[in-house]
CSV table of C-alpha atoms and ligand atoms in Angstrom, one decimal:
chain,number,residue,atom,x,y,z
A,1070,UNK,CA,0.0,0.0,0.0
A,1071,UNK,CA,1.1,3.9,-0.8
A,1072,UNK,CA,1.1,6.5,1.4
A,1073,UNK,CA,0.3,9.5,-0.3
A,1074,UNK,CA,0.7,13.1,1.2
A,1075,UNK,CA,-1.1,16.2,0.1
A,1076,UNK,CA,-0.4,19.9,0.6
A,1077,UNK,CA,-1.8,22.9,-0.5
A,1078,UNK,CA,0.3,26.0,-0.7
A,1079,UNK,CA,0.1,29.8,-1.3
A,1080,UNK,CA,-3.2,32.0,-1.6
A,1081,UNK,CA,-6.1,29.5,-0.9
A,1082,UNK,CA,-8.7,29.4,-4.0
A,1083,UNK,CA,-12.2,28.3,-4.0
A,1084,UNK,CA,-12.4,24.3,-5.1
A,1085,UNK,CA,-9.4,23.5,-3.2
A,1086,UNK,CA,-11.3,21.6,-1.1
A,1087,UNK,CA,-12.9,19.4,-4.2
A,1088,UNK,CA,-9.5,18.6,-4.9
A,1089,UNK,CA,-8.6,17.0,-1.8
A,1090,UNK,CA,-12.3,15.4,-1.7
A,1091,UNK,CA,-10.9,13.6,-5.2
A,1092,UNK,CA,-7.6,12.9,-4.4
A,1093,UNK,CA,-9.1,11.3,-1.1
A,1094,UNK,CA,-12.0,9.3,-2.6
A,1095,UNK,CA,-9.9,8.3,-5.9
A,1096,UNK,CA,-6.9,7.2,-3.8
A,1097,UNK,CA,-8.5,5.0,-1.3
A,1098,UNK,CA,-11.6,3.5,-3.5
A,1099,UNK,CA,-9.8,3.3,-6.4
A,1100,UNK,CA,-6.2,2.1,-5.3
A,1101,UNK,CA,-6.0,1.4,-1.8
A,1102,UNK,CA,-3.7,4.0,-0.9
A,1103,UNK,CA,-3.2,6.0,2.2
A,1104,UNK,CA,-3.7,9.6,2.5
A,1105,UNK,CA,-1.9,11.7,4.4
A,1106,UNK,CA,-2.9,15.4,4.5
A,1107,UNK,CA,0.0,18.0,5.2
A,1108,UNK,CA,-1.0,21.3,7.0
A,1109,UNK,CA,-0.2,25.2,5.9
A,1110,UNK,CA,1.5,23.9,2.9
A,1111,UNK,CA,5.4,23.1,2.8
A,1112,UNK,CA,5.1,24.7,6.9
A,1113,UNK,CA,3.8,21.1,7.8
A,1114,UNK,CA,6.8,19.4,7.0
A,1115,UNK,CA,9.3,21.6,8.2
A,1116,UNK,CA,7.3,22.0,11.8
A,1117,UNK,CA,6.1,18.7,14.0
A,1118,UNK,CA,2.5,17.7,14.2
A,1119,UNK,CA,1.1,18.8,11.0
A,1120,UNK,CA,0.6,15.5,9.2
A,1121,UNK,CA,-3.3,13.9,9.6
A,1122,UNK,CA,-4.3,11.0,8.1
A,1123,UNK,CA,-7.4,11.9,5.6
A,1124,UNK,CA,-10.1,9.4,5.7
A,1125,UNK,CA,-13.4,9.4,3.7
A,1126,UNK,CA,-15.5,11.2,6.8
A,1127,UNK,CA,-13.2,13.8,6.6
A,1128,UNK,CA,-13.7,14.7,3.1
A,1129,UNK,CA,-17.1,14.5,3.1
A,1130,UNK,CA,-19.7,17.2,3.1
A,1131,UNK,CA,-16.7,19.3,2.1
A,1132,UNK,CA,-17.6,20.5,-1.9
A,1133,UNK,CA,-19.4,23.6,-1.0
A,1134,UNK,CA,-16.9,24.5,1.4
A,1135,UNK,CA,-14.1,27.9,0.4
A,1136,UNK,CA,-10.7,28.1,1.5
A,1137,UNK,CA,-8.5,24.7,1.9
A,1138,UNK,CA,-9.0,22.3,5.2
A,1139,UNK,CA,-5.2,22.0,5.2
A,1140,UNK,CA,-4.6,25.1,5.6
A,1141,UNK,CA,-2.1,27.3,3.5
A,1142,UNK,CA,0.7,30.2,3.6
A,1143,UNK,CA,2.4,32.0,1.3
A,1144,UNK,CA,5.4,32.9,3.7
A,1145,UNK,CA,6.7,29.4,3.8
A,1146,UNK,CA,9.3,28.7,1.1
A,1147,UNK,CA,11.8,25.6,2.8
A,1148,UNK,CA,14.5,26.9,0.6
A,1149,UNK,CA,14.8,30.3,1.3
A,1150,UNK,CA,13.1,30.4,4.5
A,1151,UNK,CA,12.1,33.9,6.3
A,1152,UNK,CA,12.6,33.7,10.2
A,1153,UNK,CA,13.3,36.5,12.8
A,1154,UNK,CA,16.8,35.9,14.5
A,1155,UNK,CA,18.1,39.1,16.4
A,1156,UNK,CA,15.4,41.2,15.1
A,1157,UNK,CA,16.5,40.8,12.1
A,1158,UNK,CA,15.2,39.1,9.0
A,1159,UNK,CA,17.2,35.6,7.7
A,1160,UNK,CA,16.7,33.4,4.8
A,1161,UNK,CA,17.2,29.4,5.9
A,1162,UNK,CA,17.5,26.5,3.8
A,1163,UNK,CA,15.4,23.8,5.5
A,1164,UNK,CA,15.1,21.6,2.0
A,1165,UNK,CA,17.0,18.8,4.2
A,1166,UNK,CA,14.7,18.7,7.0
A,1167,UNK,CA,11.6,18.6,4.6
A,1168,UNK,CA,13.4,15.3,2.8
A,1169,UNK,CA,13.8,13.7,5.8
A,1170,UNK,CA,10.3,14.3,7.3
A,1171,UNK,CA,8.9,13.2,4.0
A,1172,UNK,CA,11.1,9.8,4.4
A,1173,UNK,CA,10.1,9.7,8.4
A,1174,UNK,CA,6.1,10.0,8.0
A,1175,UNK,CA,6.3,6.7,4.8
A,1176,UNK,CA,5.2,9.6,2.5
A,1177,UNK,CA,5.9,7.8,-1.0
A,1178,UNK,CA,5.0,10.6,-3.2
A,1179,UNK,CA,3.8,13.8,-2.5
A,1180,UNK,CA,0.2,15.9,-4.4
A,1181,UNK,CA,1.3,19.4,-4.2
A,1182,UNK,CA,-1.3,21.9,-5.1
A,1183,UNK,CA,-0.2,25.3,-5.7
A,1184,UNK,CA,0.3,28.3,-8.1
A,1185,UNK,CA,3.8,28.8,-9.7
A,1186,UNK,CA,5.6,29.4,-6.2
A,1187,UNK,CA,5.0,26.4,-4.7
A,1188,UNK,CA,4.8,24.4,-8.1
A,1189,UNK,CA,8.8,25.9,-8.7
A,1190,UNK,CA,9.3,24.3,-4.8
A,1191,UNK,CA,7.8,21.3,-5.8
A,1192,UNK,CA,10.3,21.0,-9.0
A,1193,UNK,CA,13.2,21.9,-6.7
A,1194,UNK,CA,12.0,18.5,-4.6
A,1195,UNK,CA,11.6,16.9,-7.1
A,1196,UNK,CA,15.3,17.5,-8.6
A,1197,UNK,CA,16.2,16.2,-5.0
A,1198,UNK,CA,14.8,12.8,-5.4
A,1199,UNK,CA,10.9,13.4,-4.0
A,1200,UNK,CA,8.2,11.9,-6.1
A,1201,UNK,CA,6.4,14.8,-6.9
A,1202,UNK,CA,2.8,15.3,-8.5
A,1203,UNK,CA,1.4,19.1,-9.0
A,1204,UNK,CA,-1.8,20.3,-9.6
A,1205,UNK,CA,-2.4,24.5,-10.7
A,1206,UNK,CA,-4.4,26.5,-8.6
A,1207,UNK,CA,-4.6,30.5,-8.4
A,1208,UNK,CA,-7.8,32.4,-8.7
A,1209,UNK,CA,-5.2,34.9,-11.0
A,1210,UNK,CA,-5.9,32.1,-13.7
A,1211,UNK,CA,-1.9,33.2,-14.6
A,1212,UNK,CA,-0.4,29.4,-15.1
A,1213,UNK,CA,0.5,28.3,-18.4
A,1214,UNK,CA,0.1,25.2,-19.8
A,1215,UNK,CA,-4.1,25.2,-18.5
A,1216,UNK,CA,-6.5,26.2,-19.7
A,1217,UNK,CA,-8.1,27.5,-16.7
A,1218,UNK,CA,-7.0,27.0,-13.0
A,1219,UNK,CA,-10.1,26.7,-10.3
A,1220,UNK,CA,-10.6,29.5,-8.3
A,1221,UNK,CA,-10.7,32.1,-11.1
A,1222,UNK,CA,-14.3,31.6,-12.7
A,1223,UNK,CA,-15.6,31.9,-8.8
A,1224,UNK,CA,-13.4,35.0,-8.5
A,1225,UNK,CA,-15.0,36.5,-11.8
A,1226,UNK,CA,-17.9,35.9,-9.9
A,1227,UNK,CA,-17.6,37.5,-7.3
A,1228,UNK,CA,-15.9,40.2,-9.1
A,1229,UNK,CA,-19.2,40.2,-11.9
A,1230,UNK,CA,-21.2,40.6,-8.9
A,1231,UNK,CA,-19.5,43.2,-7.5
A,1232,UNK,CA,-19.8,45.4,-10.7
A,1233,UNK,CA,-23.2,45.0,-11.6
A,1234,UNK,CA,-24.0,46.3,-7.8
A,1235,UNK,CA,-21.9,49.6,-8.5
A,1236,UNK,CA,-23.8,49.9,-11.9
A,1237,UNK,CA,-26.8,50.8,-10.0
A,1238,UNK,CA,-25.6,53.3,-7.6
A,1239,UNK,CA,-23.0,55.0,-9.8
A,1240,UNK,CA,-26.4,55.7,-12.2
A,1241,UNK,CA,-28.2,57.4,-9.9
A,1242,UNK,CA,-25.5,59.5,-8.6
A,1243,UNK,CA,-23.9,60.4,-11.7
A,1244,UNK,CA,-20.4,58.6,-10.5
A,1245,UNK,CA,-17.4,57.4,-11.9
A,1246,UNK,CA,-16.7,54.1,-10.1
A,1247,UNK,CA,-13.2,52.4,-10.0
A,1248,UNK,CA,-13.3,48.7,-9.0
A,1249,UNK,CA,-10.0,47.3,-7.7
A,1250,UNK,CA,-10.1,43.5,-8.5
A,1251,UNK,CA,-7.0,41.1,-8.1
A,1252,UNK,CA,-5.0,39.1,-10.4
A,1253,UNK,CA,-1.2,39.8,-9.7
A,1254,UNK,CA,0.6,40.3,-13.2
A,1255,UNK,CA,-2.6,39.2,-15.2
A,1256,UNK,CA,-5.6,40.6,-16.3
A,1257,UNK,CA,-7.9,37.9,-16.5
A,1258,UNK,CA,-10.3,38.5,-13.8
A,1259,UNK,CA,-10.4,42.1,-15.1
A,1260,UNK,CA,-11.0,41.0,-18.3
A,1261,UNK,CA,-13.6,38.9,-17.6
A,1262,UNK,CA,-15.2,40.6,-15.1
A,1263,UNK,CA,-15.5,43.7,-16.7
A,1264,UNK,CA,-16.9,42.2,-19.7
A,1265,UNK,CA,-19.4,40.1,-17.8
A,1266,UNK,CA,-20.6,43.3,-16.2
A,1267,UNK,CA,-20.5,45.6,-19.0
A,1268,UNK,CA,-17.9,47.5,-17.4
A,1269,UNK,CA,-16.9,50.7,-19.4
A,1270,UNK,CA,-12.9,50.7,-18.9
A,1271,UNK,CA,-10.7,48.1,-18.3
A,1272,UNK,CA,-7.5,48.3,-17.4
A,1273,UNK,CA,-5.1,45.5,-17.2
A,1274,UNK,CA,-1.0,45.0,-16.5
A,1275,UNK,CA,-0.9,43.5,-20.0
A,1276,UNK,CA,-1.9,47.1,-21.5
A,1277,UNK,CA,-0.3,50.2,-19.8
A,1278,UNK,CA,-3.2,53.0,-19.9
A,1279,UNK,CA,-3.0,56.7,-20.2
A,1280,UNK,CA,-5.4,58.8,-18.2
A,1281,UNK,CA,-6.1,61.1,-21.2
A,1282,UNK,CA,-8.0,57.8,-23.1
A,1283,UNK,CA,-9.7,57.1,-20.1
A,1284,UNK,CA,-10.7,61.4,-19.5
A,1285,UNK,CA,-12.1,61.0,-23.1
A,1286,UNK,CA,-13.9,57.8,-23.0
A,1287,UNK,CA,-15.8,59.6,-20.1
A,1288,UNK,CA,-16.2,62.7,-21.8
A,1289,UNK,CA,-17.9,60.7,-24.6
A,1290,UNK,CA,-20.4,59.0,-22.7
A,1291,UNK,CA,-21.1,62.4,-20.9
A,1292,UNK,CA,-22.1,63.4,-24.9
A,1293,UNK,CA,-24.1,60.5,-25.6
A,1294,UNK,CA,-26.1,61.1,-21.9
A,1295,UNK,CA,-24.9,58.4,-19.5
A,1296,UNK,CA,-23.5,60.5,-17.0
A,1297,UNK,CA,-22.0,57.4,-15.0
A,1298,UNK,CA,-18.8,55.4,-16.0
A,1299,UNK,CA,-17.6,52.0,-14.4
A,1300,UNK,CA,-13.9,51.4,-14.5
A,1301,UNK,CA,-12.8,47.7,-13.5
A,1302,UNK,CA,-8.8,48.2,-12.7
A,1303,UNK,CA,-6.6,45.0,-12.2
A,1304,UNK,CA,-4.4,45.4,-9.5
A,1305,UNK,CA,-1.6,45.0,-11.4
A,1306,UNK,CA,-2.5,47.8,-13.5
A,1307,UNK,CA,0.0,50.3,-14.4
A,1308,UNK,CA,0.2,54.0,-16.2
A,1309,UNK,CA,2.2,54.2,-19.7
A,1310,UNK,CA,4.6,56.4,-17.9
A,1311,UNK,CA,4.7,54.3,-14.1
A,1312,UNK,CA,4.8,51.2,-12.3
A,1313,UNK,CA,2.4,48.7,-10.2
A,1314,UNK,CA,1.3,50.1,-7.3
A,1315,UNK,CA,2.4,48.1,-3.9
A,1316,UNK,CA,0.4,48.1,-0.3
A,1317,UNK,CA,1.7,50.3,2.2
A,1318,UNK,CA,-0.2,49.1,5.1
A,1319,UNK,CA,0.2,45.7,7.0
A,1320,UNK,CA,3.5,45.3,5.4
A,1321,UNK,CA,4.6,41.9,6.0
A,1322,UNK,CA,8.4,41.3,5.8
A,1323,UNK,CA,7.9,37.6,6.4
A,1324,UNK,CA,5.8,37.6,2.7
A,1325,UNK,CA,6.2,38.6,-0.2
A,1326,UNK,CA,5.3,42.3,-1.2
A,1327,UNK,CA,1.8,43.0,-2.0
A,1328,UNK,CA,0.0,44.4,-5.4
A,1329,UNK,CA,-2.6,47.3,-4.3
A,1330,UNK,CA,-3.5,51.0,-4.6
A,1331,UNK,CA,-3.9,51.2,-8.8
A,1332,UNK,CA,-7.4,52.6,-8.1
A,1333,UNK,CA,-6.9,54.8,-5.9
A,1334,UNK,CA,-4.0,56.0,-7.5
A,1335,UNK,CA,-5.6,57.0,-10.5
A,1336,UNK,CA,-8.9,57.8,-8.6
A,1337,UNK,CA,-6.4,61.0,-8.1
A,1338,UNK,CA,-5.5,61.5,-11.1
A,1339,UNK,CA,-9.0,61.1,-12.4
A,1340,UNK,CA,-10.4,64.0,-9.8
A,1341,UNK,CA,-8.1,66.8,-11.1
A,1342,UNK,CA,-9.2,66.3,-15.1
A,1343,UNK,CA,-12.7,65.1,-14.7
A,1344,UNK,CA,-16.2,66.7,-12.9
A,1345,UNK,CA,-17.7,63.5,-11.9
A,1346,UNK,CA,-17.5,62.8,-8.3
A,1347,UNK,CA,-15.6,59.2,-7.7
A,1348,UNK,CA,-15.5,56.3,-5.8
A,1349,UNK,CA,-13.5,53.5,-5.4
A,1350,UNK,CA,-14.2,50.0,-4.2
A,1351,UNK,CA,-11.3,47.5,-3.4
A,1352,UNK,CA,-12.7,44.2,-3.6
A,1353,UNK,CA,-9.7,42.3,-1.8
A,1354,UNK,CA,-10.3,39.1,-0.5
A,1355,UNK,CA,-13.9,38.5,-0.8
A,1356,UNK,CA,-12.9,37.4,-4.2
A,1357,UNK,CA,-11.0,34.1,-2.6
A,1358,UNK,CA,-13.7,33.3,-0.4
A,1359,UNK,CA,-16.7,32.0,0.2
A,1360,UNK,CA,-18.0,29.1,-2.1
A,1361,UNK,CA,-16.6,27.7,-5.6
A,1362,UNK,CA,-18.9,27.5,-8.3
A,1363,UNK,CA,-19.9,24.2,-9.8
A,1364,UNK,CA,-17.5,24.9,-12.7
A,1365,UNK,CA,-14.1,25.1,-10.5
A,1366,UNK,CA,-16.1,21.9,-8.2
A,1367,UNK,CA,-16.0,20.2,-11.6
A,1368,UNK,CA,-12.7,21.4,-12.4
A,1369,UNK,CA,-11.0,20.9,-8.8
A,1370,UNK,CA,-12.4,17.3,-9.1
A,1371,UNK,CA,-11.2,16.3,-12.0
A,1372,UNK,CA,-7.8,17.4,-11.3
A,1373,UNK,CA,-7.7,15.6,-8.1
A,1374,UNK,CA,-9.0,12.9,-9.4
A,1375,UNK,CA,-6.3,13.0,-12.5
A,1376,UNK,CA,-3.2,13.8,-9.8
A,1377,UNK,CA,-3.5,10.0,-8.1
A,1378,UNK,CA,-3.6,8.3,-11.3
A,1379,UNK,CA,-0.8,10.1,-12.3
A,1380,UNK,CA,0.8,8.6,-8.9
A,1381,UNK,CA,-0.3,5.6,-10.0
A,1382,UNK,CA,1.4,5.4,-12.8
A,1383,UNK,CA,4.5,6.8,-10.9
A,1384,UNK,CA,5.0,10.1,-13.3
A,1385,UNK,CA,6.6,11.5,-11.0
A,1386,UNK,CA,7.5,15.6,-11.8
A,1387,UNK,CA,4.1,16.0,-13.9
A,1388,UNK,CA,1.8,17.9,-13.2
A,1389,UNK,CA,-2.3,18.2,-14.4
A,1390,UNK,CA,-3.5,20.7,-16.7
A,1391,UNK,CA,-6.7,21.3,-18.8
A,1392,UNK,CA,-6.7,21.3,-22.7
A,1393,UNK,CA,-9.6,21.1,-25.1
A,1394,UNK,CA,-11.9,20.7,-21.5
A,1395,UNK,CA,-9.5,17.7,-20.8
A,1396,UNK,CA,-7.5,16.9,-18.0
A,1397,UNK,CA,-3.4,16.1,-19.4
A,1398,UNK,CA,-0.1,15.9,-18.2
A,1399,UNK,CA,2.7,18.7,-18.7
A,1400,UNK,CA,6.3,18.2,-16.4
A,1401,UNK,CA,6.2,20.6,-14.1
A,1402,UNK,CA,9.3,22.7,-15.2
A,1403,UNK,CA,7.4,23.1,-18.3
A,1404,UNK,CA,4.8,25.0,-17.1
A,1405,UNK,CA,6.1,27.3,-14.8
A,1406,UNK,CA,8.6,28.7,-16.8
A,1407,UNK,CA,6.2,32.0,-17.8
A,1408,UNK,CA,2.7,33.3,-16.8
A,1409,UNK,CA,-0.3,33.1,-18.5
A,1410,UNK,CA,-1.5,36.6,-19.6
A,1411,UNK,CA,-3.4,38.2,-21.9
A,1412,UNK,CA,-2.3,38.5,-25.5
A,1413,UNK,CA,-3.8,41.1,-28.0
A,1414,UNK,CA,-4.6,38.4,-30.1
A,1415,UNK,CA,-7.0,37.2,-27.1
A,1416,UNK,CA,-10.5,37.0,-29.3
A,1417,UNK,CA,-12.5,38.1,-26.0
A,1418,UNK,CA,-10.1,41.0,-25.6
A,1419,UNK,CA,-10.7,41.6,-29.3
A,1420,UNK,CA,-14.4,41.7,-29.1
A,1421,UNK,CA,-14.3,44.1,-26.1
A,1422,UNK,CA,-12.1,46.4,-28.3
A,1423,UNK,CA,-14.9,46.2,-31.5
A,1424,UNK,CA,-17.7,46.9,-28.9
A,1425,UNK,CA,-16.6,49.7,-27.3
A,1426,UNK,CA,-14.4,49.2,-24.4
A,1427,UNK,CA,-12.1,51.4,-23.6
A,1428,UNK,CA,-8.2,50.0,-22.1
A,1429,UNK,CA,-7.0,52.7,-21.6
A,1430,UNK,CA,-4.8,52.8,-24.8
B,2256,F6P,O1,-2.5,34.9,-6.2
B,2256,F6P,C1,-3.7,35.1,-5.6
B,2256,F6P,C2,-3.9,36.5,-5.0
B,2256,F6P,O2,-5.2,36.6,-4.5
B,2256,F6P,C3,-3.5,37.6,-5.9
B,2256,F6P,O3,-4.6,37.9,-6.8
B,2256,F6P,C4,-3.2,38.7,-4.9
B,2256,F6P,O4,-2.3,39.6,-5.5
B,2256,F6P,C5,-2.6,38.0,-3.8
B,2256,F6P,O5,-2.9,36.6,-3.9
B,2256,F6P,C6,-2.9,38.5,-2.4
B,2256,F6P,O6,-2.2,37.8,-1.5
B,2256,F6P,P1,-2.5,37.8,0.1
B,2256,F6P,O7,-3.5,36.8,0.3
B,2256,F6P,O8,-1.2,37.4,0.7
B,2256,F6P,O9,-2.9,39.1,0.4
């Protein structure tokens, strides 16, 4: 009998849980293997007492559920890990100790189930002799080599929701509203978002904006008598002439440094060449939680589902992805080499262009 451990790692995404409900229910019905589940992603097997045995009753009931019942960080890379020492900040290499906890638990072969950080980690194990399986997640929906990755059509929910609420109010008061949505370096859940909720600017980090094109695409709805403009802004989103804009509050040394602030930023700039009163939303976080949507259920399961028989055929350094609506296998170096953005020849970025939608260019 295997022993198979499972860890998910950086920002959690909804269907994370249907992942580990498949990898669960495939693994044991399927091929009589043991599951153990590894809490706050790489953390658990550098720190003691974060390895559970997953049975069927703990998977179940757990589809609908958001977030990840391992638990997950973002801070916890074992090769380059951040601790305090003196006040001060150090980087450690714990890659050792993670080997040899793998080797002390029975752990055969390891799911890992992450976005490119923690799929690069897993590749690094990998090259040090782990049996390795990944599977993609990030709501950002930035990983090449799939299709989609779960998380991000629940996001665009969210996100879809979010605008069509400010369409009402920002009618009735005659507002330009700016809706901050997430998606490090990518603009898909912009895109999308803004498309799905007939948003009439989008800006994305794919497509530097100038403020004069968005000034005028205002000014030209003022003309034709809608005296309201949405703006969806990615958070990555970046002026011709500037850079991202990074969070300035909470600042967390331990972590990685933090996309936020576009909107407001040009909420500024807007307010000294414009009339219009404005508003800004940030959407944040509620865009991670809460519920998946039947599509990344679906999507999570399947993927789960495809990890264990990839362990069971010992591919050890593949990963899952989805092509043509199918799940495949792609090594894992493959497909984190470069993110998944959007390119002008994208046909729904196309058809937002033809209809009207300005990008700031
Ligand atoms: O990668 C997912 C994501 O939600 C990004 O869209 C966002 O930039 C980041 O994580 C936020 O990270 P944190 O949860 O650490 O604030």
């Amino acid at each position: 009998m295997k022993t198979i451990g499972i860890l998910t790692g950086g920002g959690d995404a909804p269907g994370l849980n249907a992942v580990i409900r498949a990898v669960v229910k495939t693994a044991i019905l399927s091929y009589n293997y043991k599951i153990m589940g590894i809490e706050d992603g790489f953390e658990g097997l550098i720190k003691p007492g974060k390895m559970r045995k997953l049975t069927l009753k703990d998977v179940s009931g757990i589809l609908p559920k958001g977030g990840t019942i391992l638990g997950t960080t973002n801070r916890g890379n074992p090769f380059a890990y951040k601790c305090k020492e003196d006040g001060k900040i150090v980087e450690k290499d714990y890659s050792h100790i993670v080997m040899h906890n793998v080797r002390e638990a029975g752990i055969d072969a390891m799911i890992v189930v992450g976005g490119d950080g923690t799929l690069a980690i897993a590749q690094k194990f990998f090259d040090m002799g782990m049996k390795v399986v990944g599977v993609p997640k990030t709501i950002d929906n930035d990983l090449n080599a799939t299709e989609f990755t779960f998380g991000f059509d629940s996001a665009v929910d969210e996100a879809t929701d979010a605008v069509d609420r400010l369409h009402t109010t920002a009618e009735s008061h005659h507002r330009v509203m700016l809706i901050e949505v997430m998606g490090r370096n990518a603009g898909w859940i912009a895109l999308f978002s803004g498309v799905a909720g007939g948003a009439d600017v989008i800006l994305m980090p794919e497509i530097p904006f100038s403020v004069d094109s968005i000034v005028n695409k205002i000014n030209e709805r003022n003309e034709r008598g809608s005296k309201f403009s949405i703006i969806v802004v990615a958070e990555g989103a970046k002026p011709i002439d500037g850079d991202e804009s990074y969070q300035e509050v909470c600042v967390d040394r331990l972590a990685p440094r933090r996309l936020g602030g576009a909107a407001e930023r040009l909420a500024d700039t807007l307010f000294e060449k414009t009339e219009h009163e404005i508003r800004v939303t940030v959407l944040g976080h509620l865009q991670r939680g809460g519920s998946p949507s039947a599509y990344d259920r679906i999507l999570g399961t399947k993927f789960g589902a495809a990890a264990v028989r990839l362990v069971s055929r010992e591919q050890w350094g593949m990963m899952v992805g989805l092509r043509n609506a199918q799940t495949y296998e792609i090594e894992i170096k493959e497909a984190i080499g470069e993110l998944h953005t959007v390119k002008p020849d994208d046909d729904l970025l196309i058809s937002a262009k033809e209809m009207g939608i300005c990008f700031g260019e």
